[in-house]
Amino acid sequence: MNGIMARRDAIKAITEYKPEPAALNFNESSPTEIFGCNVFSDKVMRQRLPKKVYVSLKKTMELGEKLDPSVADVVANAMKDWAIEKGATHFTHVFYPLTGLTAEKHDSFLVPDGKGGALAEFSGTMLIQGESDASSFPSGGLRATFEARGYTAWDVTSPAYLLENPNGTFLCIPTAFVSWTGEALDKKTPLLRSQQALNKQAKRVLQLFGVETRLPVTCYAGAEQEYFLIDRNFVFARPDLLIAGRSLFGAKPAKGQEFGDQYFGVTPRRVMSFMMEVDRELFKLGIPVKTRHNETAPSQFEIAPIYEQGNLATDHNQLIMAVLRSVAKRYGMVCLLHEKPFAGINGSGKHLNYSIGNDEVGCLFEPGDTPHDNAQFLVFCAAAIRAVYKYGALLRATVASASNDHRLGAHEAPPAIISVYLGEQLTDVFEQIKHGKVKGCKQKCIMNIGVDTLPPLPRDPGDRNRTSPFAFTGNRFEFRAVGSSMSIAGSQVALNTILAESLDYIATELEQATGGDEKKFNAAVQAVLQKIMLDCEAIIFNGDGYSQEWQQEAERRGLPNLRTTPDALPALTAPSSIALFTKYGVLSEAELRSREEIYLEQYCKTIETEANLMLRMAKTVIFPASFRYQNELAQACANMQAINREYGTTTLDQLTANLRGMQKVTYELQELIDSPRGGTALVQARYYCDVILPAMAEVRKHADLLETIIADDLWTLPSYMEMLFIR
Ligand code: ADP
Ligand code: MG
């Protein structure tokens, strides 16, 4: 075994587990006191900044106005004093490289004072811009190797915060990460750009409805995060979980999730303690986590915050993932964020609840009380429908990864086909709009022709459909195809931009049709809605997205079904995508190409690592156990009475046959991995997808069968049953 801990030791260690004393007790400090205590929040700023500086900074934060450089020094100084008072020695510009992770580089506040002592220093320039060696982050050819510098730029709209460690704290400043020529090397930069594009086009449409707003129209996001908790002693005994975050081997357990007894069930005590500490840590960081519960699979759970402005929600989701991982360790567990840690058991996703609006205009995906409001709602809703119809493949590409491929298209998560669920009532309204005759709605309310007489729509969306990748749920759309380990930035970048494009289209249509004549407005709205429904209705699907019939029906409708990452990623650089992103200034062609390249590379690296790991485990764990048992069995057969010998030799034959099969496929996988190959990143990715993955599946098939034959005491890998049910 990998020398650390084998199965028996792992189980023994778990039975001896003693929980650590709680780090912080809600009885001693109330949740309201804790909430945001480690954030350089509005409250702190109001207390610590001169009024003029505070007002100026707020303007930048809320209205998106350019930052006045003279305020930066004052803010930096206040931030430093606040951080040092709370035990900080260092600051770090936190950024979000294309690996999907969070990166940080620490700098001390201290500088020598020239007299043998030291001063704490933090200037406006240090706050606004950091310089970082970017060479170890993927750039996809954007950055020449001789110019390895990358710059981090302060994101004023996401507040700075302190992270705690038993030995002190450090100040974290959320930043954007760009190359020296200004190209985005991260996930935040395009998100901020896409919000600007969305704001501009949404405001044009609102203006046509006579709505003015001072605040930018922005996107909101609420991410439901699923995860697994596995005792860390098991993980130490499973190199696959440790390195790849998923099990590469493992026979199907006798009990899985068939009983449906896990969802919303009583949470085990250790897990509950973990959840409470997670909530506390997140409260300190000002993250409004709201719900926590068991999920469908054994040992699977979910945490969801109240939705926030999209950029903030994205930073907060990254922090949620980091806190889940670190707190799990304190409770002797490992938090697996992988999309499919266990084959045959539900995987983990991250539902991205998405809406747009602001504090003045409210949520633009929410039906209103007046016909006028409802017409506006239908226009924004139709914009979303058109956007997803036109750019479904692009949206699909934003959730493509080696790990998410294991989940999408299985019978637990939305299929790789992107469609929109509207619910019965809204579908009915749009159906009538399509036919140009809006007579009534299913709730039996009278609805005359003309949008100004649409009845109030009930806010409750009625039925829920859990099989749709993009479902309308009353005041938002829920994009369910995002993977549990992914950043939610990419999907929002796409959603904001494709929505901006559709709103641009609608505004232009309305402007042309009315020519400034208000009396023509209602008819123009009616006409554009009808046109959108006629053009885009193929994207609407309210049925069972998991069914086989839908696969065929979607094909008839001409909807793309991009099953794997190499199928999906090229949409990033399709001519329509390049035109879209460049038109709205969100991503340049070079930036898009680099992104596609990086994601393809990541795909290849992930599978290559897994294949190598699989070979290693086969050679050092599975074969040795098999040979030992073979030997034992052969000896036993030789000593057996004739009557038993028959049974013994049958088992031995079965074992030997399987072992031969396993040797053959292992050898083949090794050959395929070793064989020289070249070509573009896409060609390589196809190879991993079409050649390596099926070869890996063969190895697994044999190994999993061996697990069910070999003597239990010789099998050192913790089983699915043990990992999923011992807590
Ligand atoms: P469910 O499991 O039924 O989908 P949850 O309560 O687990 O519901 O999660 C719903 C998520 O949707 C929460 O994060 C919530 O804050 C978010 N949400 C609610 N309304 C909106 C909205 N208008 N825009 C974006 N997210 C929203
Ligand atoms: Mg949900």
mmCIF file of N, CA, C and O in Angstrom, residues 19 99 185 213 241 296 304 349 387 487 520 562 712:
data_model
loop_
_atom_site.group_PDB
_atom_site.id
_atom_site.type_symbol
_atom_site.label_atom_id
_atom_site.label_comp_id
_atom_site.label_asym_id
_atom_site.label_seq_id
_atom_site.Cartn_x
_atom_site.Cartn_y
_atom_site.Cartn_z
ATOM 1 N N PRO A 19 -13.480 14.718 18.510
ATOM 2 C CA PRO A 19 -13.632 16.055 17.932
ATOM 3 C C PRO A 19 -12.798 17.100 18.674
ATOM 4 O O PRO A 19 -12.589 16.989 19.882
ATOM 5 N N THR A 99 -7.039 28.798 -13.885
ATOM 6 C CA THR A 99 -7.088 27.445 -13.344
ATOM 7 C C THR A 99 -8.390 27.234 -12.578
ATOM 8 O O THR A 99 -8.710 26.113 -12.207
ATOM 9 N N LEU A 185 -6.029 37.874 -17.739
ATOM 10 C CA LEU A 185 -5.452 36.552 -17.458
ATOM 11 C C LEU A 185 -6.294 35.823 -16.417
ATOM 12 O O LEU A 185 -5.883 34.818 -15.866
ATOM 13 N N THR A 213 -32.785 54.947 -14.260
ATOM 14 C CA THR A 213 -32.140 54.558 -13.004
ATOM 15 C C THR A 213 -30.711 55.082 -12.953
ATOM 16 O O THR A 213 -29.992 55.067 -13.948
ATOM 17 N N LEU A 241 -8.411 9.453 -4.471
ATOM 18 C CA LEU A 241 -9.138 10.566 -3.854
ATOM 19 C C LEU A 241 -8.176 11.676 -3.464
ATOM 20 O O LEU A 241 -8.468 12.861 -3.603
ATOM 21 N N THR A 296 -28.738 14.253 -2.100
ATOM 22 C CA THR A 296 -29.236 12.942 -2.500
ATOM 23 C C THR A 296 -28.294 11.781 -2.207
ATOM 24 O O THR A 296 -28.708 10.727 -1.753
ATOM 25 N N ALA A 304 -25.970 26.985 0.644
ATOM 26 C CA ALA A 304 -26.360 28.045 -0.294
ATOM 27 C C ALA A 304 -26.470 29.384 0.422
ATOM 28 O O ALA A 304 -27.037 29.463 1.510
ATOM 29 N N GLY A 349 -23.059 19.368 -8.254
ATOM 30 C CA GLY A 349 -23.136 20.521 -9.154
ATOM 31 C C GLY A 349 -23.149 21.799 -8.352
ATOM 32 O O GLY A 349 -22.980 21.800 -7.130
ATOM 33 N N ALA A 387 -31.394 34.782 -26.106
ATOM 34 C CA ALA A 387 -29.956 34.685 -25.839
ATOM 35 C C ALA A 387 -29.525 33.219 -25.746
ATOM 36 O O ALA A 387 -28.530 32.808 -26.355
ATOM 37 N N SER A 487 -15.518 27.888 -10.947
ATOM 38 C CA SER A 487 -15.848 29.277 -10.644
ATOM 39 C C SER A 487 -17.160 29.601 -11.352
ATOM 40 O O SER A 487 -17.417 29.123 -12.455
ATOM 41 N N LYS A 520 -47.020 54.029 -30.678
ATOM 42 C CA LYS A 520 -46.716 52.772 -31.376
ATOM 43 C C LYS A 520 -45.996 51.755 -30.483
ATOM 44 O O LYS A 520 -45.691 50.648 -30.931
ATOM 45 N N LEU A 562 -23.655 18.737 -27.094
ATOM 46 C CA LEU A 562 -22.189 18.680 -27.018
ATOM 47 C C LEU A 562 -21.800 17.924 -25.765
ATOM 48 O O LEU A 562 -21.732 18.469 -24.682
ATOM 49 N N ASP A 712 -11.306 -10.242 1.472
ATOM 50 C CA ASP A 712 -11.497 -8.910 2.022
ATOM 51 C C ASP A 712 -10.265 -8.395 2.776
ATOM 52 O O ASP A 712 -9.919 -7.224 2.700
#
